[in-house]
Amino acid sequence: MWSEDVQTLAVAELRELQLQRLQALVALVYDRVPFYRDRLDEAGVAPTEVTSLDVLAKLPLTSKYDMREVFPFGLFASPQADIVEVHMSSGTTGKPVVGAYTRGDLEIWGEVMARTLDAGGVTSDDIVQVAYGYGLFTGGLGGHYGGTTLGAMTLPMSSGNTFRQLNTMTDFGTSALLCTPSYALFIAEYAREQGLDVAAGPLRMGFFGAEPWSEEMRADIEAKLGIKAYDIYGLTELIGPGVAAECTEQNGLHVFEDHFYPEIIDSETGEVLPAGQVGELVLTTLTRTGTPVLRYRTRDITYLIDEPCACGRSSRRIHRLMGRNDDMLIIRGVNVFPQQVEEVLLRVEGVEPYYQIVVDREGVLDTLEVEVEMAEALFSDEVKVILALERKIEHELKLALGIAAVVKLVNPKTIERSEGKAKRIVDRRTVTAGA
Ligand code: DLL
């Protein structure tokens, strides 16, 4: 196991290490970042009062909106001369969020991404194809630093140019693929069209994340590519990918707790919830010095698992993400997560895993429409077969969501394929709702 000593540390020792690091972090941000100093002063907690991990619950939470206010340099805790790299979130809903890395931070990133790949079985003998986008997005370079830190032969493909991805995979004998789950599906589809049997080749592992995906989607990808598909998690604000990752047990994602401290809170009240209870994930960086973050509200919904894992890692795990509280649709008063829709669609025979959820409003009533591609085999079938399948999926969705949806089977290849994060929700109500 990569960095086995620290990954299997006795829990009491891990907590002690976390406390020491938290104390250093709070002292650092208090000293160097006026934004945090003001928030800590407002909360009435001095750095010297962080005498146990329980004090963390009294420290202020940080949101994406806070970060945007101090864009771009307001959260730097190191002099600009010590910053060697910067990444940014896409900022589709406002100003982007900046993550700045010192040389030490890049080493930490390489380390946690090496752990991520090692957890799925990658060694220095493997050939790692990084098909996350390179650039300001953290997926490409994060995967890259993980591969090179581990000593694997790393192919910096970036996303897109699927023809070349497949040729390279075949020519080099790639054994590990890194990309978004939606791009993995597209690669599988493209390979099939080219008559290439990826499952028969050397590809053995995939490390997928950066967007929501379901257990059903995992099974589909594993079958089509003939691999083990591991769920990996992270976000720009914290470091990028490398915050948490699955081991070969594929039963929750181990948080690399010596670098990132996880909490689950009730989104409404901010109260910290015990392991097993579903809520919003809050993360604190324990070691970064470029842009360290205190109690960042991720908006991601999950719960903590603190039972020991058969793999021997002593860190707590998070359950596969269950949605984001800002992706949650409220349709006729009912909470709907896109992943619930995906789970239903992938269980049904006759449709492909390409779909879009369209929410609109007719008068005062919200409408939910799910467009999903029919399988090639169904395409030539009679209209009544297609209609019957639509009604069947509507029935299943009603059972799963508790509200009615209209299902429209669309022709094969009509829903846009994704090379990065897929866009699956179209909410036309936002204009009138003013959100
Ligand atoms: O997506 C970092 C990353 C790159 C993670 C490659 C994994 C692999 P951002 O662009 O800042 O960073 O987006 C972060 O993406 O808050 C989640 O909502 C979502 N997300 C990331 N990983 C997963 C996952 C990268 N495994 C946001 N499952 C996060 C579900 C995920 N959602």
Coordinates of C-alpha atoms and ligand atoms in Angstrom, one line a residue:
M1 CA 0.0 0.0 0.0
W2 CA 1.3 3.5 -0.9
S3 CA 2.3 5.4 2.3
E4 CA 1.1 2.4 4.3
D5 CA 2.3 3.8 7.7
V6 CA 0.1 6.9 7.6
Q7 CA -2.8 5.2 5.8
T8 CA -3.1 2.5 8.5
L9 CA -2.3 4.7 11.5
A10 CA -4.2 3.8 14.6
V11 CA -7.3 6.0 14.8
A12 CA -6.2 7.7 18.1
E13 CA -2.9 8.6 16.5
L14 CA -4.6 9.8 13.4
R15 CA -6.8 12.1 15.5
E16 CA -3.8 13.4 17.3
L17 CA -2.0 14.2 14.0
Q18 CA -5.2 15.9 12.7
L19 CA -5.4 18.0 15.8
Q20 CA -1.8 19.2 15.5
R21 CA -2.3 20.0 11.9
L22 CA -5.6 21.8 12.5
Q23 CA -3.9 24.0 15.1
A24 CA -1.2 24.9 12.7
L25 CA -3.8 25.6 10.0
V26 CA -5.9 27.9 12.1
A27 CA -2.8 29.8 13.3
L28 CA -1.7 30.1 9.7
V29 CA -4.9 31.5 8.3
Y30 CA -5.4 33.8 11.3
D31 CA -2.0 35.2 10.7
R32 CA -2.0 35.4 6.9
V33 CA -5.6 35.7 5.6
P34 CA -7.6 38.7 6.7
F35 CA -10.8 37.0 5.5
Y36 CA -10.4 34.1 7.9
R37 CA -9.1 36.4 10.7
D38 CA -12.3 38.5 10.6
R39 CA -14.5 35.4 10.5
L40 CA -12.6 33.8 13.5
D41 CA -12.8 37.1 15.4
E42 CA -16.6 37.2 14.7
A43 CA -17.0 33.7 15.9
G44 CA -15.0 34.6 19.0
V45 CA -12.5 31.8 18.7
A46 CA -8.8 32.5 19.0
P47 CA -6.3 30.1 17.4
T48 CA -5.0 29.1 20.9
E49 CA -8.4 27.8 21.8
V50 CA -8.3 25.0 19.3
T51 CA -7.4 22.5 21.9
S52 CA -9.5 19.6 20.6
L53 CA -11.0 18.5 17.3
D54 CA -14.4 19.2 18.8
V55 CA -13.6 23.0 18.7
L56 CA -13.8 22.7 14.9
A57 CA -17.6 22.8 15.1
K58 CA -17.4 26.3 16.5
L59 CA -15.2 27.6 13.7
P60 CA -16.9 29.5 10.8
L61 CA -18.1 27.7 7.7
T62 CA -16.9 28.9 4.3
S63 CA -19.1 29.0 1.2
K64 CA -18.5 29.3 -2.5
Y65 CA -20.0 32.8 -2.2
D66 CA -17.5 33.9 0.4
M67 CA -14.7 32.7 -1.9
R68 CA -16.0 34.6 -4.8
E69 CA -16.1 37.8 -2.8
V70 CA -12.3 37.7 -2.4
F71 CA -11.5 36.5 -5.9
P72 CA -8.8 36.1 -7.1
F73 CA -6.1 36.5 -4.4
G74 CA -8.0 36.9 -1.2
L75 CA -7.5 33.4 0.2
F76 CA -3.8 33.1 -0.5
A77 CA -1.9 32.2 2.7
S78 CA 1.5 32.2 1.1
P79 CA 3.4 35.1 -0.7
Q80 CA 2.8 35.1 -4.4
A81 CA 6.5 34.3 -4.9
D82 CA 5.9 30.9 -3.3
I83 CA 2.9 30.0 -5.6
V84 CA 3.9 27.9 -8.5
E85 CA 0.6 26.8 -10.0
V86 CA -3.1 27.9 -10.1
H87 CA -6.3 26.1 -11.0
M88 CA -9.8 27.4 -11.2
S89 CA -13.3 26.0 -11.3
S90 CA -15.3 26.7 -14.4
G91 CA -17.4 29.4 -12.8
T92 CA -20.5 28.7 -14.9
T93 CA -22.7 30.2 -12.2
G94 CA -20.5 33.2 -11.3
K95 CA -16.9 34.1 -10.7
P96 CA -14.6 31.1 -10.6
V97 CA -12.9 29.8 -7.5
V98 CA -9.1 29.9 -7.4
G99 CA -6.9 27.2 -5.9
A100 CA -3.2 28.2 -5.6
Y101 CA -0.5 25.7 -5.0
T102 CA 2.9 26.1 -3.5
R103 CA 5.6 23.5 -4.4
G104 CA 4.7 21.7 -1.2
D105 CA 1.0 21.7 -2.1
L106 CA 1.9 20.1 -5.5
E107 CA 3.8 17.4 -3.6
I108 CA 0.7 16.8 -1.4
W109 CA -1.4 16.6 -4.5
G110 CA 0.9 14.0 -6.2
E111 CA 0.9 12.0 -2.9
V112 CA -2.9 11.9 -2.5
M113 CA -3.4 11.1 -6.2
A114 CA -0.8 8.4 -6.0
R115 CA -2.8 6.9 -3.1
T116 CA -5.9 7.2 -5.2
L117 CA -4.4 5.2 -8.0
D118 CA -2.7 2.7 -5.7
A119 CA -6.0 2.1 -3.9
G120 CA -7.3 0.6 -7.2
G121 CA -4.2 -1.4 -7.8
V122 CA -2.0 0.8 -10.1
T123 CA 1.7 0.2 -9.7
S124 CA 4.8 1.6 -11.4
D125 CA 4.4 -1.2 -14.0
D126 CA 1.1 0.3 -15.2
I127 CA 0.4 2.6 -18.1
V128 CA -1.9 5.4 -17.1
Q129 CA -4.0 7.3 -19.6
V130 CA -5.2 10.6 -18.3
A131 CA -8.3 11.6 -20.3
Y132 CA -9.5 14.3 -17.9
G133 CA -9.1 17.8 -19.4
Y134 CA -5.7 19.4 -18.8
G135 CA -5.7 23.1 -18.0
L136 CA -7.3 25.1 -15.3
F137 CA -9.6 22.2 -14.5
T138 CA -7.9 20.0 -11.9
G139 CA -8.7 16.6 -13.3
G140 CA -5.9 16.4 -15.9
L141 CA -3.0 17.6 -14.0
G142 CA -4.2 16.0 -10.7
G143 CA -4.3 12.6 -12.4
H144 CA -1.0 13.4 -14.0
Y145 CA 0.8 14.1 -10.8
G146 CA -0.7 11.0 -9.3
G147 CA 0.6 8.8 -12.1
T148 CA 4.1 10.3 -12.1
T149 CA 4.4 10.3 -8.3
L150 CA 3.5 6.6 -8.3
G151 CA 6.1 6.0 -11.0
A152 CA 3.6 4.8 -13.6
M153 CA 4.1 5.6 -17.3
T154 CA 1.7 8.4 -17.7
L155 CA 0.1 9.5 -20.9
P156 CA -1.1 13.1 -20.8
M157 CA -3.9 12.8 -23.3
S158 CA -6.4 15.3 -22.0
S159 CA -10.0 14.9 -22.9
G160 CA -11.5 14.6 -26.4
N161 CA -10.2 13.2 -29.7
T162 CA -11.7 9.9 -28.9
F163 CA -10.2 8.2 -32.0
R164 CA -6.7 9.0 -30.8
Q165 CA -7.6 8.0 -27.2
L166 CA -8.5 4.5 -28.5
N167 CA -5.5 4.2 -30.8
T168 CA -3.1 5.2 -28.0
M169 CA -4.8 2.8 -25.6
T170 CA -4.3 0.0 -28.1
D171 CA -0.8 0.9 -29.2
F172 CA 0.6 1.4 -25.7
G173 CA -1.5 -1.2 -23.9
T174 CA -3.0 1.3 -21.4
S175 CA -4.0 -0.5 -18.2
A176 CA -5.6 2.4 -16.2
L177 CA -7.9 5.1 -17.6
L178 CA -8.8 8.4 -15.9
C179 CA -11.8 10.4 -17.2
T180 CA -15.3 11.4 -16.3
P181 CA -17.8 8.5 -16.1
S182 CA -19.8 10.1 -19.0
Y183 CA -16.6 10.2 -21.2
A184 CA -15.8 6.6 -20.3
L185 CA -19.2 5.6 -21.6
F186 CA -18.6 7.6 -24.8
I187 CA -15.2 5.9 -25.2
A188 CA -16.9 2.5 -24.9
E189 CA -19.6 3.4 -27.4
Y190 CA -17.0 4.7 -29.9
A191 CA -14.9 1.6 -29.5
R192 CA -17.8 -0.6 -30.2
E193 CA -18.6 1.4 -33.4
Q194 CA -15.0 1.0 -34.5
G195 CA -15.2 -2.8 -33.9
L196 CA -12.7 -2.6 -31.1
D197 CA -13.1 -4.9 -28.1
V198 CA -11.6 -2.9 -25.2
A199 CA -12.7 -5.5 -22.7
A200 CA -10.4 -8.1 -24.4
G201 CA -7.4 -5.7 -24.1
P202 CA -5.1 -4.8 -21.2
L203 CA -7.3 -2.1 -19.7
R204 CA -8.0 -3.2 -16.1
M205 CA -8.9 -0.1 -14.1
G206 CA -10.7 3.2 -14.4
F207 CA -10.7 6.1 -12.0
F208 CA -13.8 8.1 -12.6
G209 CA -15.3 11.2 -10.9
A210 CA -15.8 15.0 -11.3
E211 CA -19.6 14.5 -11.8
P212 CA -22.4 12.5 -10.3
W213 CA -22.8 8.9 -11.4
S214 CA -24.7 5.9 -10.0
E215 CA -24.0 2.4 -9.0
E216 CA -25.9 1.3 -12.1
M217 CA -23.7 3.5 -14.3
R218 CA -20.7 1.8 -12.7
A219 CA -21.9 -1.7 -13.5
D220 CA -22.6 -0.6 -17.1
I221 CA -19.1 0.9 -17.5
E222 CA -17.4 -2.1 -15.9
A223 CA -19.2 -4.5 -18.3
K224 CA -18.6 -2.5 -21.4
L225 CA -14.9 -1.8 -20.8
G226 CA -14.1 -5.0 -18.9
I227 CA -12.6 -3.1 -16.0
K228 CA -13.0 -2.3 -12.3
A229 CA -14.4 1.3 -12.2
Y230 CA -13.4 3.2 -9.1
D231 CA -15.1 6.3 -7.8
I232 CA -12.8 9.2 -7.0
Y233 CA -13.7 12.5 -5.5
G234 CA -12.3 16.0 -5.0
L235 CA -12.9 19.6 -5.8
T236 CA -11.0 22.7 -6.9
E237 CA -11.5 24.5 -3.6
L238 CA -9.8 21.7 -1.6
I239 CA -7.0 20.6 -4.1
G240 CA -8.8 18.9 -7.0
P241 CA -9.2 15.1 -7.3
G242 CA -7.4 13.3 -4.4
V243 CA -9.7 14.2 -1.5
A244 CA -11.2 10.7 -1.3
A245 CA -11.1 7.5 -3.3
E246 CA -12.4 4.0 -3.3
C247 CA -10.2 1.0 -2.5
T248 CA -10.8 -2.4 -4.1
E249 CA -13.6 -3.1 -1.7
Q250 CA -15.6 -0.5 -3.7
N251 CA -17.6 0.3 -0.6
G252 CA -17.3 4.0 0.1
L253 CA -14.5 6.5 -0.6
H254 CA -11.6 6.7 1.9
V255 CA -11.0 10.3 2.8
F256 CA -7.2 11.1 2.9
E257 CA -7.8 12.3 6.4
D258 CA -4.3 13.3 7.3
H259 CA -4.7 16.0 4.7
F260 CA -8.4 16.7 4.6
Y261 CA -10.8 16.7 7.6
P262 CA -14.4 15.7 6.8
E263 CA -17.6 16.6 8.7
I264 CA -21.2 16.2 7.8
I265 CA -23.6 19.0 8.7
D266 CA -27.3 19.6 8.5
S267 CA -27.5 22.1 5.6
E268 CA -30.3 24.1 7.3
T269 CA -29.0 24.4 10.8
G270 CA -25.2 23.9 10.4
E271 CA -25.3 21.3 13.2
V272 CA -22.6 18.6 12.9
L273 CA -24.1 15.1 12.3
P274 CA -22.8 11.8 13.5
A275 CA -21.5 9.0 11.1
G276 CA -24.3 7.3 9.2
Q277 CA -26.5 10.4 9.0
V278 CA -27.0 12.0 5.6
G279 CA -26.1 15.7 5.2
E280 CA -23.7 18.1 3.5
L281 CA -20.0 17.3 3.4
V282 CA -17.8 20.0 4.9
L283 CA -14.0 19.8 4.4
T284 CA -11.0 21.4 6.0
T285 CA -7.5 21.3 4.5
L286 CA -5.0 20.3 7.1
T287 CA -1.7 20.7 5.3
R288 CA -2.0 23.0 2.3
T289 CA -0.4 26.4 2.5
G290 CA -1.3 28.1 -0.9
T291 CA -5.0 28.4 -0.4
P292 CA -5.9 26.5 2.7
V293 CA -9.6 26.3 3.5
L294 CA -11.5 26.1 6.7
R295 CA -14.8 24.2 6.9
Y296 CA -15.7 24.5 3.2
R297 CA -19.3 23.7 2.5
T298 CA -19.1 21.5 -0.6
R299 CA -22.9 21.3 -1.2
D300 CA -22.3 17.6 -1.8
I301 CA -24.6 15.2 0.0
T302 CA -23.3 12.0 1.5
Y303 CA -22.7 10.4 4.9
L304 CA -19.6 9.3 6.8
I305 CA -18.8 5.6 7.4
D306 CA -16.5 5.0 10.3
E307 CA -16.6 1.2 10.5
P308 CA -13.1 -0.3 9.7
C309 CA -12.6 -1.3 6.1
A310 CA -11.3 -4.7 5.1
C311 CA -8.5 -3.0 3.1
G312 CA -6.8 -1.9 6.4
R313 CA -6.9 1.8 5.8
S314 CA -7.9 3.5 9.0
S315 CA -9.5 6.6 7.4
R316 CA -13.2 7.2 7.5
R317 CA -15.1 6.8 4.2
I318 CA -17.8 8.8 2.6
H319 CA -20.6 7.0 0.8
R320 CA -20.7 7.5 -3.0
L321 CA -22.1 11.0 -3.4
M322 CA -25.9 11.1 -3.4
G323 CA -26.3 14.5 -5.1
R324 CA -25.6 18.2 -4.5
N325 CA -28.0 20.3 -2.6
D326 CA -27.9 22.9 -5.4
D327 CA -28.6 20.1 -8.1
M328 CA -31.6 18.9 -6.2
L329 CA -34.7 19.7 -8.1
I330 CA -37.8 20.6 -6.2
I331 CA -40.6 19.5 -8.5
R332 CA -44.1 20.1 -7.2
G333 CA -42.7 20.2 -3.7
V334 CA -40.9 16.9 -4.0
N335 CA -37.1 16.7 -3.8
V336 CA -35.6 14.9 -6.9
F337 CA -31.9 14.2 -7.4
P338 CA -30.8 13.5 -11.0
Q339 CA -29.1 10.3 -9.8
Q340 CA -32.4 8.8 -8.8
V341 CA -33.6 9.2 -12.4
E342 CA -30.4 7.7 -13.7
E343 CA -30.7 4.7 -11.4
V344 CA -34.2 3.9 -12.9
L345 CA -33.1 4.5 -16.5
L346 CA -30.1 2.2 -16.2
R347 CA -32.2 -0.7 -14.8
V348 CA -34.5 -0.7 -17.9
E349 CA -33.8 -2.8 -21.0
G350 CA -34.0 -1.0 -24.3
V351 CA -32.5 2.4 -23.5
E352 CA -29.0 3.8 -23.6
P353 CA -27.3 5.6 -20.7
Y354 CA -27.7 9.0 -22.4
Y355 CA -30.4 11.2 -21.0
Q356 CA -31.5 14.7 -20.1
I357 CA -33.9 15.9 -17.5
V358 CA -36.1 18.9 -18.5
V359 CA -38.0 20.8 -15.9
D360 CA -40.5 23.4 -16.9
R361 CA -43.6 25.1 -15.6
E362 CA -47.0 25.2 -17.1
G363 CA -49.2 27.7 -15.4
V364 CA -48.5 27.0 -11.7
L365 CA -47.6 23.4 -12.2
D366 CA -44.0 22.1 -12.6
T367 CA -43.5 19.6 -15.3
L368 CA -40.8 16.9 -15.4
E369 CA -39.8 15.4 -18.7
V370 CA -37.1 12.8 -19.1
E371 CA -35.6 12.3 -22.5
V372 CA -33.6 9.1 -23.0
E373 CA -32.1 7.5 -26.0
M374 CA -33.6 4.2 -27.2
A375 CA -31.2 1.4 -28.0
E376 CA -30.4 0.8 -31.7
A377 CA -32.4 -2.5 -31.5
L378 CA -35.5 -0.7 -30.6
F379 CA -35.1 2.0 -33.2
S380 CA -36.7 0.0 -36.0
D381 CA -39.5 -1.3 -33.8
E382 CA -43.1 -0.4 -34.1
V383 CA -44.4 2.7 -32.4
K384 CA -46.5 0.7 -30.0
V385 CA -43.4 -1.0 -28.7
I386 CA -41.8 2.3 -28.1
L387 CA -44.9 3.8 -26.4
A388 CA -45.1 0.8 -24.2
L389 CA -41.5 1.2 -23.0
E390 CA -42.2 4.9 -22.4
R391 CA -45.1 4.0 -20.1
K392 CA -43.1 1.4 -18.4
I393 CA -40.3 3.8 -17.5
E394 CA -42.9 6.4 -16.4
H395 CA -44.3 3.9 -14.0
E396 CA -40.8 3.0 -12.6
L397 CA -40.0 6.7 -12.2
K398 CA -43.3 7.3 -10.4
L399 CA -42.4 4.5 -7.9
A400 CA -38.9 5.8 -7.4
L401 CA -39.5 9.6 -7.2
G402 CA -43.1 9.7 -6.0
I403 CA -44.1 12.2 -8.7
A404 CA -45.2 11.7 -12.3
A405 CA -42.7 12.3 -15.2
V406 CA -43.2 12.2 -18.9
V407 CA -40.7 10.0 -20.7
K408 CA -39.7 10.6 -24.3
L409 CA -37.6 8.0 -26.0
V410 CA -35.4 9.9 -28.5
N411 CA -33.5 8.5 -31.5
P412 CA -30.1 6.9 -30.9
K413 CA -27.2 9.5 -30.9
T414 CA -29.3 12.5 -30.5
I415 CA -28.3 13.5 -26.9
E416 CA -25.0 15.3 -26.8
R417 CA -22.0 13.2 -25.8
S418 CA -19.7 14.5 -23.1
E419 CA -15.9 14.6 -23.0
G420 CA -15.9 16.2 -19.6
K421 CA -18.7 16.9 -17.1
A422 CA -22.1 16.0 -18.7
K423 CA -24.9 18.5 -18.6
R424 CA -28.0 16.5 -17.8
I425 CA -30.4 19.0 -16.3
V426 CA -32.3 21.7 -18.2
D427 CA -34.4 23.8 -15.7
R428 CA -36.5 26.2 -17.7
R429 CA -38.2 27.4 -14.5
T430 CA -35.3 29.4 -13.2
V431 CA -36.2 32.4 -15.4
T432 CA -39.5 32.9 -13.6
A433 CA -38.3 31.6 -10.2
G434 CA -35.6 34.2 -10.3
A435 CA -33.0 31.8 -8.8
Ligands
DLL1 O1 -14.3 17.9 -10.5 C1 -12.2 17.5 -9.3 C2 -12.2 16.1 -9.8 C3 -11.5 15.8 -11.0 C4 -12.7 15.1 -9.1 C5 -11.4 14.5 -11.4 C6 -12.6 13.8 -9.5 C7 -12.0 13.5 -10.7 P1 -14.5 20.7 -9.6 O2 -14.6 21.0 -11.0 O3 -14.2 21.8 -8.6 O4 -13.4 19.6 -9.2 O5 -15.9 20.1 -9.2 C8 -16.1 19.6 -7.9 O6 -17.7 17.9 -8.7 O7 -18.1 19.3 -5.5 C9 -18.9 17.4 -6.8 O8 -20.1 18.0 -6.8 C10 -18.5 16.9 -8.2 N1 -17.8 15.6 -8.1 C11 -16.4 15.4 -8.0 N2 -16.2 14.1 -7.9 C12 -17.3 13.5 -7.8 C13 -17.7 12.1 -7.7 C14 -13.4 18.3 -9.7 N3 -16.9 11.1 -7.6 C15 -17.5 19.0 -7.8 N4 -19.1 11.8 -7.7 C16 -17.8 18.3 -6.4 C17 -20.0 12.8 -7.8 C18 -18.4 14.4 -7.9 N5 -19.7 14.1 -7.9

